[in-house]
Short mmCIF file of C-alpha atoms and ligand atoms in Angstrom, two decimals:
data_model
loop_
_atom_site.label_atom_id
_atom_site.label_comp_id
_atom_site.label_asym_id
_atom_site.label_seq_id
_atom_site.Cartn_x
_atom_site.Cartn_y
_atom_site.Cartn_z
CA UNK A 1 -6.38 -19.15 0.05
CA UNK A 2 -6.13 -16.46 -2.36
CA UNK A 3 -5.80 -12.57 -1.27
CA UNK A 4 -9.15 -11.07 -1.43
CA UNK A 5 -9.75 -8.75 -4.64
CA UNK A 6 -10.03 -5.02 -3.54
CA UNK A 7 -13.58 -3.22 -4.86
CA UNK A 8 -11.35 -0.30 -6.06
CA UNK A 9 -9.44 -3.06 -8.33
CA UNK A 10 -12.72 -3.57 -10.39
CA UNK A 11 -12.22 0.31 -11.23
CA UNK A 12 -8.64 -0.25 -12.45
CA UNK A 13 -9.66 -3.61 -14.35
CA UNK A 14 -12.48 -1.30 -16.45
CA UNK A 15 -9.88 0.91 -17.28
CA UNK A 16 -7.68 -1.60 -18.73
CA UNK A 17 -7.26 -5.32 -17.28
CA UNK A 18 -3.51 -4.98 -18.20
CA UNK A 19 -2.98 -2.58 -15.26
CA UNK A 20 -3.86 -5.29 -12.66
CA UNK A 21 -1.21 -7.40 -14.00
CA UNK A 22 1.08 -4.68 -13.93
CA UNK A 23 0.19 -3.63 -10.41
CA UNK A 24 0.63 -7.14 -9.12
CA UNK A 25 3.93 -7.54 -11.00
CA UNK A 26 5.50 -4.91 -8.61
CA UNK A 27 6.47 -5.15 -4.99
CA UNK A 28 4.93 -1.63 -4.44
CA UNK A 29 2.46 -1.37 -7.47
CA UNK A 30 2.43 1.29 -10.10
CA UNK A 31 3.76 4.66 -9.47
CA UNK A 32 0.57 6.60 -8.50
CA UNK A 33 0.94 10.51 -8.89
CA UNK A 34 -0.89 12.33 -5.73
CA UNK A 35 -3.42 14.63 -7.65
CA UNK A 36 -3.69 17.78 -4.92
CA UNK A 37 -7.29 18.82 -5.96
CA UNK A 38 -8.82 15.29 -6.07
CA UNK A 39 -7.35 14.67 -2.50
CA UNK A 40 -8.50 17.98 -1.28
CA UNK A 41 -12.16 17.33 -2.72
CA UNK A 42 -12.26 13.92 -1.46
CA UNK A 43 -11.19 14.99 2.07
CA UNK A 44 -13.34 17.83 1.93
CA UNK A 45 -16.69 15.79 1.23
CA UNK A 46 -15.49 13.03 4.18
CA UNK A 47 -15.37 16.38 6.58
CA UNK A 48 -19.01 17.23 6.11
CA UNK A 49 -20.47 16.34 9.72
CA UNK A 50 -23.52 19.13 9.78
CA UNK A 51 -26.34 20.70 7.68
CA UNK A 52 -26.20 23.83 8.93
CA UNK A 53 -24.10 26.56 7.34
CA UNK A 54 -22.28 24.11 4.82
CA UNK A 55 -20.50 26.83 3.14
CA UNK A 56 -18.44 28.32 6.13
CA UNK A 57 -18.01 24.87 7.51
CA UNK A 58 -16.29 23.94 4.31
CA UNK A 59 -14.01 26.58 4.13
CA UNK A 60 -12.97 26.24 7.44
CA UNK A 61 -12.44 22.66 6.94
CA UNK A 62 -10.10 23.78 3.73
CA UNK A 63 -8.07 26.12 5.32
CA UNK A 64 -7.47 23.12 8.00
CA UNK A 65 -6.63 20.73 5.08
CA UNK A 66 -4.56 23.39 3.47
CA UNK A 67 -1.84 23.09 6.98
CA UNK A 68 -2.47 19.30 7.77
CA UNK A 69 -2.39 17.49 4.23
CA UNK A 70 1.35 18.08 3.64
CA UNK A 71 2.22 16.30 6.69
CA UNK A 72 0.05 13.31 5.69
CA UNK A 73 0.52 13.23 2.05
CA UNK A 74 4.01 13.59 -0.11
CA UNK A 75 2.49 16.37 -2.05
CA UNK A 76 4.03 19.22 -3.72
CA UNK A 77 3.32 22.36 -1.77
CA UNK A 78 2.82 24.78 -4.73
CA UNK A 79 0.47 22.26 -6.20
CA UNK A 80 -1.34 22.23 -2.79
CA UNK A 81 -1.60 25.96 -2.77
CA UNK A 82 -3.07 26.09 -6.13
CA UNK A 83 -5.62 23.45 -5.83
CA UNK A 84 -6.85 25.17 -2.43
CA UNK A 85 -7.22 28.57 -4.20
CA UNK A 86 -9.26 26.97 -7.02
CA UNK A 87 -11.31 25.26 -4.45
CA UNK A 88 -11.79 28.53 -2.46
CA UNK A 89 -13.66 29.75 -5.45
CA UNK A 90 -15.65 26.69 -6.03
CA UNK A 91 -16.71 26.10 -2.33
CA UNK A 92 -19.77 28.42 -2.14
CA UNK A 93 -21.21 26.61 -5.78
CA UNK A 94 -20.40 23.15 -4.43
CA UNK A 95 -22.27 24.04 -0.96
CA UNK A 96 -25.37 25.51 -2.74
CA UNK A 97 -25.64 22.21 -5.02
CA UNK A 98 -24.85 19.85 -1.90
CA UNK A 99 -27.37 21.84 0.65
CA UNK A 100 -30.18 20.16 -1.17
CA UNK A 101 -29.16 16.52 -0.64
CA UNK A 102 -27.28 16.46 2.67
CA UNK A 103 -30.33 14.27 4.40
CA UNK A 104 -29.23 11.61 1.71
CA UNK A 105 -25.74 11.76 3.05
CA UNK A 106 -26.36 12.65 6.78
CA UNK A 107 -26.00 10.65 9.79
CA UNK A 108 -23.12 8.96 8.07
CA UNK A 109 -20.26 6.49 9.00
CA UNK A 110 -16.97 7.56 6.66
CA UNK A 111 -14.29 5.22 5.62
CA UNK A 112 -15.37 1.94 6.10
CA UNK A 113 -13.24 -1.27 6.14
CA UNK A 114 -15.67 -4.07 4.59
CA UNK A 115 -14.09 -7.76 4.06
CA UNK A 116 -15.83 -11.02 3.34
CA UNK A 117 -14.03 -14.31 2.99
CA UNK A 118 -16.65 -16.17 1.39
CA UNK A 119 -17.26 -13.39 -1.39
CA UNK A 120 -13.42 -13.14 -1.59
CA UNK A 121 -13.83 -9.27 -1.67
CA UNK A 122 -12.81 -6.05 0.14
CA UNK A 123 -12.57 -2.70 0.27
CA UNK A 124 -13.17 0.72 2.12
CA UNK A 125 -16.22 2.46 1.58
CA UNK A 126 -16.29 5.95 1.32
CA UNK A 127 -19.67 6.49 3.16
CA UNK A 128 -22.29 4.72 4.63
CA UNK A 129 -25.07 6.90 4.39
CA UNK A 130 -28.32 6.54 5.99
CA UNK A 131 -30.62 3.75 5.38
CA UNK A 132 -27.62 1.95 4.87
CA UNK A 133 -26.91 2.82 1.62
CA UNK A 134 -23.15 2.88 0.27
CA UNK A 135 -22.05 5.97 -1.07
CA UNK A 136 -18.91 6.84 -3.22
CA UNK A 137 -17.00 10.10 -3.42
CA UNK A 138 -15.90 10.98 -7.06
CA UNK A 139 -13.92 13.98 -7.76
CA UNK A 140 -14.38 13.55 -11.59
CA UNK A 141 -17.21 15.05 -13.81
CA UNK A 142 -20.57 13.70 -13.67
CA UNK A 143 -22.31 11.84 -16.53
CA UNK A 144 -25.29 14.08 -18.11
CA UNK A 145 -27.55 11.72 -16.38
CA UNK A 146 -27.09 8.71 -13.80
CA UNK A 147 -23.83 7.63 -12.80
CA UNK A 148 -20.85 5.97 -14.80
CA UNK A 149 -20.73 2.52 -15.18
CA UNK A 150 -17.69 1.69 -13.24
CA UNK A 151 -19.23 3.50 -10.09
CA UNK A 152 -22.27 1.32 -10.77
CA UNK A 153 -20.05 -1.95 -10.55
CA UNK A 154 -17.93 -0.33 -7.58
CA UNK A 155 -21.55 0.19 -5.67
CA UNK A 156 -22.35 -3.19 -6.66
CA UNK A 157 -19.13 -4.45 -5.05
CA UNK A 158 -19.83 -2.58 -1.75
CA UNK A 159 -23.38 -3.62 -1.81
CA UNK A 160 -22.14 -7.15 -2.12
CA UNK A 161 -19.95 -6.72 0.87
CA UNK A 162 -22.93 -4.80 3.10
CA UNK A 163 -25.37 -7.38 1.95
CA UNK A 164 -23.21 -10.17 3.37
CA UNK A 165 -22.54 -8.64 6.95
CA UNK A 166 -26.44 -7.49 7.04
CA UNK A 167 -27.31 -10.93 5.22
CA UNK A 168 -29.57 -8.63 3.23
CA UNK A 169 -29.74 -7.33 -0.48
CA UNK A 170 -28.83 -3.81 -0.82
CA UNK A 171 -30.55 -2.11 -3.73
CA UNK A 172 -29.64 1.25 -3.80
CA UNK A 173 -26.66 3.27 -3.97
CA UNK A 174 -25.24 6.75 -3.86
CA UNK A 175 -22.73 8.65 -5.94
CA UNK A 176 -21.19 12.05 -4.70
CA UNK A 177 -19.72 13.78 -7.63
CA UNK A 178 -18.23 16.52 -5.57
CA UNK A 179 -17.01 18.85 -8.08
CA UNK A 180 -20.81 19.60 -9.05
CA UNK A 181 -21.87 19.09 -5.34
CA UNK A 182 -24.31 16.40 -7.05
CA UNK A 183 -25.45 13.52 -5.27
CA UNK A 184 -27.29 10.92 -7.60
CA UNK A 185 -29.26 7.77 -6.20
CA UNK A 186 -28.74 4.45 -8.34
CA UNK A 187 -30.28 1.15 -8.50
CA UNK A 188 -28.04 -1.93 -7.66
CA UNK A 189 -29.14 -4.85 -10.02
CA UNK A 190 -28.30 -8.17 -9.53
CA UNK A 191 -26.79 -8.23 -12.86
CA UNK A 192 -24.03 -5.99 -11.74
CA UNK A 193 -23.33 -7.83 -8.56
CA UNK A 194 -22.95 -11.21 -10.95
CA UNK A 195 -20.45 -8.93 -13.29
CA UNK A 196 -18.69 -7.86 -10.09
CA UNK A 197 -18.16 -11.80 -9.23
CA UNK A 198 -17.12 -12.25 -12.90
CA UNK A 199 -14.59 -9.29 -12.96
CA UNK A 200 -13.24 -10.71 -9.44
CA UNK A 201 -12.40 -14.49 -10.86
CA UNK A 202 -10.80 -12.72 -13.91
CA UNK A 203 -8.54 -10.52 -11.70
CA UNK A 204 -7.54 -13.79 -9.38
CA UNK A 205 -6.60 -15.25 -13.06
CA UNK A 206 -4.65 -12.32 -14.09
CA UNK A 207 -2.62 -12.38 -10.20
CA UNK A 208 -1.77 -16.03 -11.61
CA UNK A 209 0.18 -14.33 -14.40
CA UNK A 210 -2.21 -14.46 -17.21
CA UNK A 211 -1.32 -11.21 -19.31
CA UNK A 212 -4.42 -9.71 -21.02
CA UNK A 213 -4.62 -8.43 -24.50
CA UNK A 214 -4.42 -5.39 -24.95
CA UNK A 215 -7.98 -3.65 -25.54
CA UNK A 216 -8.49 -1.99 -28.55
CA UNK A 217 -9.86 1.56 -26.59
CA UNK A 218 -7.22 1.20 -24.15
CA UNK A 219 -6.34 4.65 -22.64
CA UNK A 220 -2.72 4.74 -23.18
CA UNK A 221 -1.96 8.26 -23.47
CA UNK A 222 -1.64 8.95 -20.00
CA UNK A 223 -1.18 5.40 -18.57
CA UNK A 224 1.16 5.05 -15.58
CA UNK A 225 2.01 1.33 -16.85
CA UNK A 226 2.73 2.75 -20.23
CA UNK A 227 6.75 1.89 -20.22
CA UNK A 228 6.46 -1.29 -18.98
CA UNK A 229 3.40 -2.27 -21.23
CA UNK A 230 5.26 -1.38 -24.14
CA UNK A 231 8.48 -3.29 -23.10
CA UNK A 232 6.14 -6.37 -22.46
CA UNK A 233 4.72 -6.03 -26.12
CA UNK A 234 7.84 -5.88 -27.77
CA UNK A 235 9.41 -8.58 -25.85
CA UNK A 236 6.10 -10.88 -26.74
CA UNK A 237 6.65 -9.70 -30.53
CA UNK A 238 10.24 -11.04 -30.96
CA UNK A 239 8.52 -14.55 -30.30
CA UNK A 240 5.60 -14.64 -32.12
S1 SF4 G 301 -0.22 1.22 -21.76
FE1 SF4 G 301 -2.43 0.80 -22.61
S2 SF4 G 301 -2.59 -1.28 -22.63
FE2 SF4 G 301 -1.17 -1.09 -21.24
S3 SF4 G 301 -1.39 -1.09 -19.25
FE3 SF4 G 301 -1.46 1.23 -19.98
S4 SF4 G 301 -3.80 1.34 -20.84
FE4 SF4 G 301 -3.47 -0.88 -20.95
#
């Protein structure tokens, strides 16, 4: 049986399908730089458990994370301190914006492992929100309206997994754009679920050794696979 495709690989595939190939090529995957602010924001969102006095709660959790995270992750101490200082300045605004959305998020279960043999999919969902809605935590900028396409497809992936467990269709999900304290509700459509399954099949083919073409709009400038990708390209051009 083929190993399952993880829902977060869908996001990697949408960034560039070649990244799936290079991720699969190396035993330990591509080098990943830990972004301290991303990690802090994510941990902060996951720490929310009460609706009262959110700002003090977030400040308290931030100071605890400042001590604990270096013990858990390999992160540059200076980078972590800088990220903490930046977030201290932003916490009040995040808490204000989030306050009106807490009913959408709590009570919840955080970081749930999901797996389906039948779908060939697996993943760790950030939050299972009230009403059984999948919720993603994002640390980048929110779009002007709605949610980003890759977030919609990831929600569709988790809705497939949750739906398989509960034998039902999950038609709505949430995206938490933590930097702005926004929580956006999104419809999960059948067409997105079908697209997830097509991408799953494509990822399987790539894992079996099919190197995809380089997309015209590939975001190569800051790509962690740039060196190996360019080597592959020049090797291939020698033969053709
Ligand atoms: S360098 Fe460009 S084409 Fe190659 S994997 Fe990265 S984004 Fe894709």
